[in-house]
Amino acid sequence: MDPNGMGGIINIILKDDIIEGFHSSTSFTYGNHNRYNGLLRLSYKKKKIEFELTGFGKSDFSALNSEREYEWQYDSFSLGSIQKKSTTGNPLTGGINFGSTLNFSDRNILHLGSFFTAFNHSSRDSIHRQFFDPPVEDDMTSNDNKRGWNLDASIIHALKFSDDNSLTTTAALAQSGEHQKEINDRNSIGTGPNDHSHIYQDDATETKEFESVYKTKSPRFGMIQGGASYQSLAINSELEYLHAPYGFDFNEQVSSGYFRVQKSLKNMLSSLSAGIRIEQRETSTGVYDIELPDSHQHTDTSNVFVALIDSSIANSPPAQTVRYLYPELKTGFTSMDKKLSIIMKYGRRINRVKLAMINPFPVSMIDEYHVRKGNPFLKPELADIYQISFSFRLNTKQHPMFTGNIFYKDIQDLIQWHDVDFVTINEKSFEILTAGNVARGKSVGYDFALSLSPTKNIRMILDYNNWIKKTSGEGETDLIGNSSGSIADAQIRIAMPWKVDFELWYRRYGKHKLPIGEIAPYYYVDLSLGKAIKDKNVYLTLAIHDMFNSRIMDIYTEQAITNPTSGATYIQKLNATKYNEQRLISLGVQFNLSAFPTMGQSKRDRINKPDQPDDIDVDY
């Protein structure tokens, strides 16, 4: 599923190892909290034609809790508040995937692919907020429903003029639509008004892509590759709040061309490649009021949400045309016995902005004192990446093998997600969370992995990566400074007697330091058992995600803030906790009629865990 329509384009190329005839495979997984995941896959191959059809349906569940304790320290007194939030959701997703391959000849192949998805996501948020001085309590609820669709289609034509000359052309189109309805209620205990509001939002996204790549081989220069591409992105978002409609448009066109040369030096077991890419990016952004045919609309300038949207309308970014240059250089070496391999490379990369980063409309309107929204002025970040990778094995077989990767990044306009600003309305201060650019950023890190197979039935993978990032420039204190973190992974897979597969997966996040605080270490463990029956035509699984309910994030931040109303400076301290309410348990069965690979051979897909990022809650 890709609700934002940004993910691209689904290109479907059927597997060459599927034998002729009709084949089918089906699987079904059921878990606690009425979760299920069903899949049906069909294929047909005869001579020069291949077809594949896949249908799926999925119902998921999430129960996320968070607590935030604020303390504001002034010179002679302090204030405090506690907020508790509970979010439960039941996302429903279904889709159909169709692909075909036409082999006109061994040198002329056409691939067609399409992917349709529909989704209906319902969630409920509950917040209890308590201020100690003066004593005020608020109970807020939000019922949110998002439903929509995605449609991706692509055509790939591969033409070989000779063994050394080929042309590949790709054309693709992706469209999506989403409707969101949010109903918010606030009941005050003590002082303050009650509130009830309805919010409606419609998003439409369209992505187009065309690319052509030509490859040839020269005895002197080696492999020569050149290509051109065009991509366009159009986003339209309409929001209705307090019967006042607003619009947001974003359009992006990216045209590029590149050239690359790769030369292999067989006598030295090494290679050298160099390339360059030239790109032009044109963008236009607009935030505006939508005129109504009648005057039935509410205007409440004391409302922080209306004030933020009005500010975005008054300060919409102008249209821009920017050109980028992306050089790349890569060299590699392999030892004579092929046990050691080293690759050194340099390249420039771009991290483009996405809809959630730039949409000026608030993500949620349940809590006006802590509002998350996008930044229409956000620029993409450019990174010059220097990297050394190596792999070493004791023999030419796969295991044991040790791999490593060391990198250094010099980043321009680095994007920081946690940019805190404050606005004042009627002598009240409201916290605004958005994304912001930092002038410069430098990052260094490494990743080491060890793969072992003590016996033919046991496989172990150990992985550890660590990074340090430093940001600098003229900016706010919550954006400038040092940050660091680490992740350790361990995985063991055992083929047990009676055709039982055992898999244990462990991940630990080390202390994550932020410019204004830190996230305490935490870990979680996933467990999976699989059983093959009838020569692996039937495969049963039992999976437990977050077996010990240990996926708990404890966040602490501290920063100096100047009150925009009084001019006084105070220290804001925040202790926050984010955790899932319950572990997830799933039972699954797959039945294969013929040539498809067994689901039991996949790694962690059968755990059927929800899609949840391991980072700070950007929605609240």
Short mmCIF file of N, CA and C in Angstrom, two decimals, residues 290-448:
data_model
loop_
_atom_site.label_atom_id
_atom_site.label_comp_id
_atom_site.label_asym_id
_atom_site.label_seq_id
_atom_site.Cartn_x
_atom_site.Cartn_y
_atom_site.Cartn_z
N ILE A 290 -10.41 28.29 -0.57
CA ILE A 290 -11.36 27.88 -1.60
C ILE A 290 -12.64 28.67 -1.38
N GLU A 291 -13.02 29.47 -2.37
CA GLU A 291 -14.20 30.31 -2.25
C GLU A 291 -15.47 29.46 -2.28
N LEU A 292 -16.39 29.77 -1.37
CA LEU A 292 -17.67 29.08 -1.32
C LEU A 292 -18.75 29.90 -2.01
N PRO A 293 -19.76 29.25 -2.59
CA PRO A 293 -20.83 30.01 -3.25
C PRO A 293 -21.71 30.76 -2.26
N ASP A 294 -21.70 30.40 -1.00
CA ASP A 294 -22.46 31.12 0.02
C ASP A 294 -21.51 31.55 1.12
N SER A 295 -22.02 32.19 2.12
CA SER A 295 -21.19 32.75 3.20
C SER A 295 -21.25 31.92 4.46
N HIS A 296 -21.66 30.66 4.35
CA HIS A 296 -21.78 29.82 5.54
C HIS A 296 -20.41 29.26 5.91
N GLN A 297 -19.65 30.06 6.63
CA GLN A 297 -18.37 29.58 7.12
C GLN A 297 -18.04 30.32 8.40
N HIS A 298 -17.27 29.65 9.24
CA HIS A 298 -16.91 30.20 10.54
C HIS A 298 -15.50 30.76 10.46
N THR A 299 -15.30 31.91 11.04
CA THR A 299 -13.97 32.49 11.12
C THR A 299 -13.61 32.68 12.58
N ASP A 300 -12.60 31.99 13.04
CA ASP A 300 -12.19 32.03 14.44
C ASP A 300 -10.69 32.26 14.47
N THR A 301 -10.27 33.53 14.56
CA THR A 301 -8.85 33.85 14.48
C THR A 301 -8.10 33.41 15.73
N SER A 302 -8.81 33.06 16.81
CA SER A 302 -8.12 32.59 18.01
C SER A 302 -7.76 31.12 17.91
N ASN A 303 -8.21 30.45 16.87
CA ASN A 303 -7.94 29.03 16.70
C ASN A 303 -6.56 28.86 16.09
N VAL A 304 -5.72 28.06 16.73
CA VAL A 304 -4.34 27.92 16.27
C VAL A 304 -4.28 27.24 14.90
N PHE A 305 -5.20 26.32 14.62
CA PHE A 305 -5.17 25.63 13.33
C PHE A 305 -5.47 26.61 12.19
N VAL A 306 -6.48 27.46 12.39
CA VAL A 306 -6.81 28.46 11.37
C VAL A 306 -5.65 29.44 11.20
N ALA A 307 -5.04 29.84 12.32
CA ALA A 307 -3.92 30.78 12.23
C ALA A 307 -2.75 30.19 11.46
N LEU A 308 -2.45 28.91 11.66
CA LEU A 308 -1.35 28.27 10.95
C LEU A 308 -1.63 28.19 9.46
N ILE A 309 -2.86 27.82 9.10
CA ILE A 309 -3.20 27.72 7.68
C ILE A 309 -3.17 29.10 7.03
N ASP A 310 -3.72 30.11 7.71
CA ASP A 310 -3.70 31.47 7.16
C ASP A 310 -2.27 31.96 6.97
N SER A 311 -1.38 31.60 7.90
CA SER A 311 0.03 31.99 7.75
C SER A 311 0.66 31.32 6.54
N SER A 312 0.31 30.06 6.27
CA SER A 312 0.84 29.37 5.10
C SER A 312 0.31 29.99 3.81
N ILE A 313 -0.95 30.46 3.83
CA ILE A 313 -1.50 31.11 2.64
C ILE A 313 -0.77 32.41 2.36
N ALA A 314 -0.49 33.16 3.42
CA ALA A 314 0.18 34.46 3.23
C ALA A 314 1.65 34.31 2.87
N ASN A 315 2.24 33.13 3.11
CA ASN A 315 3.68 32.95 2.88
C ASN A 315 3.95 31.71 2.03
N SER A 316 3.20 31.54 0.96
CA SER A 316 3.44 30.39 0.08
C SER A 316 4.77 30.56 -0.63
N PRO A 317 5.57 29.51 -0.74
CA PRO A 317 6.87 29.63 -1.42
C PRO A 317 6.70 29.86 -2.91
N PRO A 318 7.60 30.61 -3.54
CA PRO A 318 7.51 30.86 -4.98
C PRO A 318 7.94 29.64 -5.79
N ALA A 319 7.61 29.66 -7.07
CA ALA A 319 8.05 28.61 -7.98
C ALA A 319 9.57 28.66 -8.12
N GLN A 320 10.20 27.50 -8.26
CA GLN A 320 11.65 27.41 -8.30
C GLN A 320 12.10 26.46 -9.40
N THR A 321 13.27 26.78 -9.97
CA THR A 321 13.95 25.89 -10.90
C THR A 321 15.39 25.74 -10.42
N VAL A 322 15.78 24.52 -10.11
CA VAL A 322 17.11 24.25 -9.55
C VAL A 322 17.76 23.15 -10.37
N ARG A 323 19.06 23.28 -10.60
CA ARG A 323 19.83 22.26 -11.32
C ARG A 323 20.83 21.61 -10.37
N TYR A 324 20.96 20.31 -10.51
CA TYR A 324 21.87 19.54 -9.66
C TYR A 324 22.82 18.73 -10.54
N LEU A 325 24.00 18.50 -9.97
CA LEU A 325 25.03 17.69 -10.63
C LEU A 325 25.43 16.56 -9.68
N TYR A 326 25.36 15.32 -10.17
CA TYR A 326 25.66 14.17 -9.33
C TYR A 326 26.82 13.38 -9.92
N PRO A 327 28.03 13.60 -9.45
CA PRO A 327 29.16 12.77 -9.91
C PRO A 327 29.23 11.48 -9.12
N GLU A 328 29.86 10.47 -9.68
CA GLU A 328 30.08 9.22 -8.96
C GLU A 328 31.37 8.57 -9.46
N LEU A 329 32.04 7.91 -8.54
CA LEU A 329 33.30 7.23 -8.84
C LEU A 329 33.37 5.97 -7.99
N LYS A 330 33.75 4.86 -8.61
CA LYS A 330 33.75 3.58 -7.91
C LYS A 330 34.89 2.72 -8.40
N THR A 331 35.59 2.10 -7.47
CA THR A 331 36.64 1.15 -7.82
C THR A 331 36.57 -0.04 -6.88
N GLY A 332 36.93 -1.19 -7.38
CA GLY A 332 36.85 -2.40 -6.58
C GLY A 332 38.04 -3.31 -6.81
N PHE A 333 38.29 -4.18 -5.84
CA PHE A 333 39.41 -5.11 -5.91
C PHE A 333 38.97 -6.45 -5.32
N THR A 334 39.36 -7.54 -5.95
CA THR A 334 39.10 -8.89 -5.47
C THR A 334 40.40 -9.67 -5.45
N SER A 335 40.67 -10.35 -4.34
CA SER A 335 41.91 -11.11 -4.22
C SER A 335 41.92 -12.29 -5.19
N MET A 336 43.12 -12.83 -5.42
CA MET A 336 43.27 -13.92 -6.38
C MET A 336 42.47 -15.15 -5.96
N ASP A 337 42.39 -15.41 -4.65
CA ASP A 337 41.63 -16.58 -4.19
C ASP A 337 40.15 -16.27 -3.98
N LYS A 338 39.74 -15.02 -4.29
CA LYS A 338 38.35 -14.58 -4.23
C LYS A 338 37.76 -14.64 -2.82
N LYS A 339 38.63 -14.57 -1.81
CA LYS A 339 38.14 -14.57 -0.44
C LYS A 339 37.94 -13.16 0.10
N LEU A 340 38.66 -12.20 -0.46
CA LEU A 340 38.58 -10.82 -0.01
C LEU A 340 38.14 -9.92 -1.15
N SER A 341 37.17 -9.07 -0.85
CA SER A 341 36.67 -8.11 -1.84
C SER A 341 36.55 -6.75 -1.17
N ILE A 342 37.06 -5.70 -1.84
CA ILE A 342 37.03 -4.34 -1.32
C ILE A 342 36.46 -3.42 -2.39
N ILE A 343 35.54 -2.56 -2.00
CA ILE A 343 34.93 -1.58 -2.91
C ILE A 343 35.02 -0.21 -2.27
N MET A 344 35.51 0.76 -3.02
CA MET A 344 35.57 2.16 -2.58
C MET A 344 34.77 2.99 -3.58
N LYS A 345 33.91 3.86 -3.05
CA LYS A 345 33.09 4.65 -3.97
C LYS A 345 32.73 6.00 -3.36
N TYR A 346 32.48 6.92 -4.28
CA TYR A 346 32.00 8.26 -3.93
C TYR A 346 30.80 8.57 -4.82
N GLY A 347 29.80 9.18 -4.25
CA GLY A 347 28.64 9.56 -5.03
C GLY A 347 27.85 10.65 -4.33
N ARG A 348 27.13 11.42 -5.12
CA ARG A 348 26.24 12.44 -4.57
C ARG A 348 24.81 11.95 -4.72
N ARG A 349 24.03 12.09 -3.64
CA ARG A 349 22.66 11.62 -3.63
C ARG A 349 21.73 12.74 -3.16
N ILE A 350 20.46 12.59 -3.50
CA ILE A 350 19.45 13.56 -3.08
C ILE A 350 18.34 12.84 -2.34
N ASN A 351 17.88 13.43 -1.26
CA ASN A 351 16.74 12.93 -0.49
C ASN A 351 15.59 13.89 -0.72
N ARG A 352 14.66 13.49 -1.58
CA ARG A 352 13.57 14.38 -1.96
C ARG A 352 12.52 14.47 -0.85
N VAL A 353 11.84 15.60 -0.81
CA VAL A 353 10.77 15.80 0.17
C VAL A 353 9.55 14.99 -0.24
N LYS A 354 8.76 14.59 0.75
CA LYS A 354 7.54 13.83 0.52
C LYS A 354 6.34 14.60 1.06
N LEU A 355 5.16 14.11 0.75
CA LEU A 355 3.94 14.85 1.05
C LEU A 355 3.83 15.19 2.53
N ALA A 356 4.10 14.23 3.41
CA ALA A 356 3.97 14.49 4.84
C ALA A 356 4.92 15.57 5.32
N MET A 357 6.04 15.76 4.60
CA MET A 357 7.03 16.76 5.00
C MET A 357 6.62 18.18 4.63
N ILE A 358 5.83 18.35 3.56
CA ILE A 358 5.57 19.69 3.03
C ILE A 358 4.12 20.12 3.16
N ASN A 359 3.19 19.21 3.44
CA ASN A 359 1.79 19.58 3.53
C ASN A 359 1.58 20.50 4.73
N PRO A 360 1.11 21.75 4.52
CA PRO A 360 1.00 22.70 5.64
C PRO A 360 -0.18 22.43 6.55
N PHE A 361 -1.09 21.54 6.16
CA PHE A 361 -2.24 21.25 7.01
C PHE A 361 -1.82 20.39 8.20
N PRO A 362 -2.35 20.67 9.38
CA PRO A 362 -1.99 19.87 10.56
C PRO A 362 -2.31 18.39 10.36
N VAL A 363 -1.42 17.53 10.86
CA VAL A 363 -1.63 16.09 10.75
C VAL A 363 -2.87 15.67 11.54
N SER A 364 -3.04 16.23 12.73
CA SER A 364 -4.20 15.94 13.57
C SER A 364 -4.60 17.22 14.28
N MET A 365 -5.91 17.38 14.52
CA MET A 365 -6.41 18.58 15.17
C MET A 365 -7.03 18.26 16.52
N ILE A 366 -6.57 17.21 17.14
CA ILE A 366 -7.12 16.82 18.44
C ILE A 366 -6.54 17.66 19.57
N ASP A 367 -5.30 18.11 19.44
CA ASP A 367 -4.64 18.84 20.53
C ASP A 367 -4.00 20.09 19.95
N GLU A 368 -4.59 21.25 20.26
CA GLU A 368 -4.09 22.49 19.67
C GLU A 368 -2.81 22.99 20.32
N TYR A 369 -2.43 22.45 21.48
CA TYR A 369 -1.22 22.92 22.13
C TYR A 369 0.04 22.23 21.61
N HIS A 370 -0.12 21.14 20.89
CA HIS A 370 1.02 20.43 20.30
C HIS A 370 0.59 19.98 18.90
N VAL A 371 0.97 20.74 17.90
CA VAL A 371 0.47 20.55 16.54
C VAL A 371 1.62 20.12 15.64
N ARG A 372 1.43 19.02 14.91
CA ARG A 372 2.40 18.56 13.92
C ARG A 372 1.89 18.93 12.53
N LYS A 373 2.73 19.59 11.73
CA LYS A 373 2.37 19.95 10.37
C LYS A 373 3.60 19.92 9.49
N GLY A 374 3.38 19.96 8.16
CA GLY A 374 4.49 19.99 7.22
C GLY A 374 5.00 21.40 6.97
N ASN A 375 6.09 21.48 6.23
CA ASN A 375 6.75 22.75 5.94
C ASN A 375 6.86 22.93 4.43
N PRO A 376 6.02 23.78 3.81
CA PRO A 376 6.08 23.96 2.35
C PRO A 376 7.41 24.50 1.86
N PHE A 377 8.19 25.13 2.75
CA PHE A 377 9.48 25.69 2.35
C PHE A 377 10.62 24.68 2.44
N LEU A 378 10.32 23.46 2.83
CA LEU A 378 11.36 22.46 3.01
C LEU A 378 12.05 22.14 1.68
N LYS A 379 13.37 22.11 1.72
CA LYS A 379 14.17 21.80 0.53
C LYS A 379 14.71 20.38 0.61
N PRO A 380 14.95 19.74 -0.52
CA PRO A 380 15.59 18.41 -0.48
C PRO A 380 17.02 18.53 0.02
N GLU A 381 17.52 17.46 0.62
CA GLU A 381 18.89 17.48 1.12
C GLU A 381 19.81 16.76 0.14
N LEU A 382 21.01 17.31 -0.02
CA LEU A 382 22.04 16.74 -0.88
C LEU A 382 23.15 16.17 -0.01
N ALA A 383 23.62 14.99 -0.37
CA ALA A 383 24.65 14.33 0.43
C ALA A 383 25.77 13.84 -0.47
N ASP A 384 27.01 14.22 -0.14
CA ASP A 384 28.20 13.63 -0.75
C ASP A 384 28.63 12.47 0.15
N ILE A 385 28.62 11.26 -0.40
CA ILE A 385 28.84 10.04 0.38
C ILE A 385 30.15 9.39 -0.04
N TYR A 386 31.03 9.18 0.93
CA TYR A 386 32.28 8.46 0.73
C TYR A 386 32.16 7.13 1.48
N GLN A 387 32.44 6.03 0.80
CA GLN A 387 32.13 4.74 1.38
C GLN A 387 33.18 3.70 1.02
N ILE A 388 33.54 2.88 2.00
CA ILE A 388 34.42 1.73 1.80
C ILE A 388 33.69 0.49 2.30
N SER A 389 33.53 -0.49 1.43
CA SER A 389 32.87 -1.74 1.78
C SER A 389 33.83 -2.90 1.54
N PHE A 390 33.71 -3.92 2.36
CA PHE A 390 34.56 -5.09 2.17
C PHE A 390 33.81 -6.34 2.61
N SER A 391 34.25 -7.47 2.09
CA SER A 391 33.73 -8.77 2.53
C SER A 391 34.89 -9.76 2.55
N PHE A 392 34.87 -10.62 3.55
CA PHE A 392 35.93 -11.61 3.70
C PHE A 392 35.31 -12.93 4.12
N ARG A 393 35.75 -14.00 3.49
CA ARG A 393 35.29 -15.34 3.85
C ARG A 393 36.48 -16.28 3.93
N LEU A 394 36.39 -17.27 4.79
CA LEU A 394 37.50 -18.21 4.98
C LEU A 394 37.65 -19.16 3.80
N ASN A 395 36.56 -19.39 3.08
CA ASN A 395 36.63 -20.24 1.89
C ASN A 395 35.69 -19.66 0.85
N THR A 396 35.64 -20.28 -0.29
CA THR A 396 34.83 -19.74 -1.38
C THR A 396 33.35 -20.03 -1.21
N LYS A 397 32.98 -20.80 -0.18
CA LYS A 397 31.57 -21.02 0.09
C LYS A 397 30.99 -19.79 0.79
N GLN A 398 29.70 -19.81 1.02
CA GLN A 398 29.03 -18.63 1.54
C GLN A 398 29.40 -18.33 2.99
N HIS A 399 29.60 -19.33 3.82
CA HIS A 399 29.81 -19.12 5.25
C HIS A 399 31.10 -19.79 5.69
N PRO A 400 31.77 -19.23 6.75
CA PRO A 400 31.45 -17.96 7.40
C PRO A 400 31.89 -16.77 6.55
N MET A 401 31.23 -15.66 6.74
CA MET A 401 31.55 -14.46 5.96
C MET A 401 31.43 -13.23 6.86
N PHE A 402 32.39 -12.33 6.72
CA PHE A 402 32.42 -11.09 7.48
C PHE A 402 32.36 -9.93 6.50
N THR A 403 31.42 -9.04 6.70
CA THR A 403 31.27 -7.88 5.82
C THR A 403 31.30 -6.61 6.65
N GLY A 404 31.73 -5.54 6.02
CA GLY A 404 31.80 -4.26 6.70
C GLY A 404 31.56 -3.11 5.75
N ASN A 405 31.13 -2.01 6.32
CA ASN A 405 30.85 -0.82 5.53
C ASN A 405 31.15 0.40 6.40
N ILE A 406 32.02 1.27 5.92
CA ILE A 406 32.38 2.50 6.62
C ILE A 406 32.03 3.67 5.71
N PHE A 407 31.33 4.67 6.26
CA PHE A 407 30.88 5.77 5.41
C PHE A 407 31.09 7.12 6.09
N TYR A 408 31.17 8.13 5.24
CA TYR A 408 31.20 9.53 5.68
C TYR A 408 30.28 10.32 4.77
N LYS A 409 29.40 11.14 5.35
CA LYS A 409 28.45 11.93 4.58
C LYS A 409 28.62 13.40 4.89
N ASP A 410 28.68 14.19 3.84
CA ASP A 410 28.66 15.64 3.95
C ASP A 410 27.33 16.11 3.36
N ILE A 411 26.43 16.60 4.22
CA ILE A 411 25.04 16.83 3.83
C ILE A 411 24.75 18.32 3.80
N GLN A 412 24.15 18.75 2.72
CA GLN A 412 23.70 20.14 2.57
C GLN A 412 22.19 20.20 2.70
N ASP A 413 21.69 21.20 3.45
CA ASP A 413 20.24 21.34 3.70
C ASP A 413 19.67 20.09 4.36
N LEU A 414 20.36 19.58 5.36
CA LEU A 414 19.93 18.37 6.05
C LEU A 414 18.54 18.58 6.65
N ILE A 415 17.67 17.57 6.50
CA ILE A 415 16.30 17.64 6.99
C ILE A 415 16.23 17.09 8.41
N GLN A 416 15.72 17.90 9.32
CA GLN A 416 15.47 17.47 10.69
C GLN A 416 13.96 17.41 10.91
N TRP A 417 13.47 16.27 11.41
CA TRP A 417 12.03 16.08 11.59
C TRP A 417 11.50 16.84 12.80
N HIS A 418 12.30 17.00 13.84
CA HIS A 418 11.78 17.51 15.10
C HIS A 418 12.17 18.97 15.26
N ASP A 419 11.52 19.85 14.50
CA ASP A 419 11.74 21.29 14.59
C ASP A 419 10.59 21.90 15.38
N VAL A 420 10.89 22.44 16.56
CA VAL A 420 9.87 22.96 17.46
C VAL A 420 9.82 24.48 17.35
N ASP A 421 8.65 25.02 17.04
CA ASP A 421 8.41 26.46 16.99
C ASP A 421 7.22 26.78 17.90
N PHE A 422 7.06 28.09 18.20
CA PHE A 422 5.96 28.53 19.04
C PHE A 422 5.26 29.71 18.39
N VAL A 423 3.93 29.71 18.47
CA VAL A 423 3.14 30.83 18.00
C VAL A 423 2.28 31.32 19.15
N THR A 424 1.95 32.61 19.14
CA THR A 424 1.15 33.22 20.20
C THR A 424 -0.15 33.74 19.62
N ILE A 425 -1.27 33.35 20.23
CA ILE A 425 -2.59 33.81 19.82
C ILE A 425 -3.35 34.18 21.08
N ASN A 426 -3.76 35.45 21.16
CA ASN A 426 -4.49 35.95 22.34
C ASN A 426 -3.75 35.63 23.64
N GLU A 427 -2.44 35.92 23.64
CA GLU A 427 -1.57 35.76 24.79
C GLU A 427 -1.42 34.30 25.23
N LYS A 428 -1.74 33.36 24.37
CA LYS A 428 -1.51 31.95 24.64
C LYS A 428 -0.45 31.43 23.69
N SER A 429 0.42 30.57 24.20
CA SER A 429 1.52 30.03 23.41
C SER A 429 1.20 28.60 23.01
N PHE A 430 1.44 28.28 21.73
CA PHE A 430 1.17 26.96 21.19
C PHE A 430 2.45 26.39 20.56
N GLU A 431 2.70 25.11 20.81
CA GLU A 431 3.90 24.44 20.30
C GLU A 431 3.60 23.84 18.93
N ILE A 432 4.45 24.16 17.96
CA ILE A 432 4.29 23.67 16.59
C ILE A 432 5.49 22.79 16.25
N LEU A 433 5.23 21.56 15.83
CA LEU A 433 6.29 20.63 15.42
C LEU A 433 6.24 20.47 13.92
N THR A 434 7.37 20.64 13.27
CA THR A 434 7.42 20.54 11.82
C THR A 434 8.80 20.03 11.42
N ALA A 435 9.06 20.00 10.12
CA ALA A 435 10.37 19.62 9.60
C ALA A 435 11.11 20.88 9.17
N GLY A 436 12.43 20.87 9.31
CA GLY A 436 13.23 22.03 8.95
C GLY A 436 14.56 21.63 8.37
N ASN A 437 15.16 22.55 7.61
CA ASN A 437 16.48 22.33 7.02
C ASN A 437 17.56 22.94 7.90
N VAL A 438 18.67 22.24 8.00
CA VAL A 438 19.88 22.74 8.66
C VAL A 438 20.90 23.05 7.57
N ALA A 439 21.70 24.09 7.78
CA ALA A 439 22.65 24.50 6.74
C ALA A 439 23.56 23.36 6.32
N ARG A 440 24.21 22.72 7.29
CA ARG A 440 25.15 21.64 6.98
C ARG A 440 24.99 20.51 7.98
N GLY A 441 25.37 19.34 7.54
CA GLY A 441 25.39 18.18 8.42
C GLY A 441 26.51 17.25 8.01
N LYS A 442 27.16 16.66 8.98
CA LYS A 442 28.22 15.69 8.70
C LYS A 442 27.92 14.43 9.51
N SER A 443 28.07 13.29 8.86
CA SER A 443 27.75 12.02 9.50
C SER A 443 28.82 11.00 9.18
N VAL A 444 29.20 10.23 10.18
CA VAL A 444 30.17 9.16 10.00
C VAL A 444 29.64 7.93 10.72
N GLY A 445 29.86 6.77 10.13
CA GLY A 445 29.34 5.57 10.76
C GLY A 445 29.91 4.31 10.14
N TYR A 446 29.54 3.19 10.71
CA TYR A 446 30.02 1.92 10.20
C TYR A 446 28.96 0.85 10.45
N ASP A 447 29.07 -0.23 9.70
CA ASP A 447 28.16 -1.37 9.82
C ASP A 447 28.96 -2.64 9.59
N PHE A 448 28.97 -3.53 10.56
CA PHE A 448 29.70 -4.80 10.45
C PHE A 448 28.71 -5.95 10.64
#
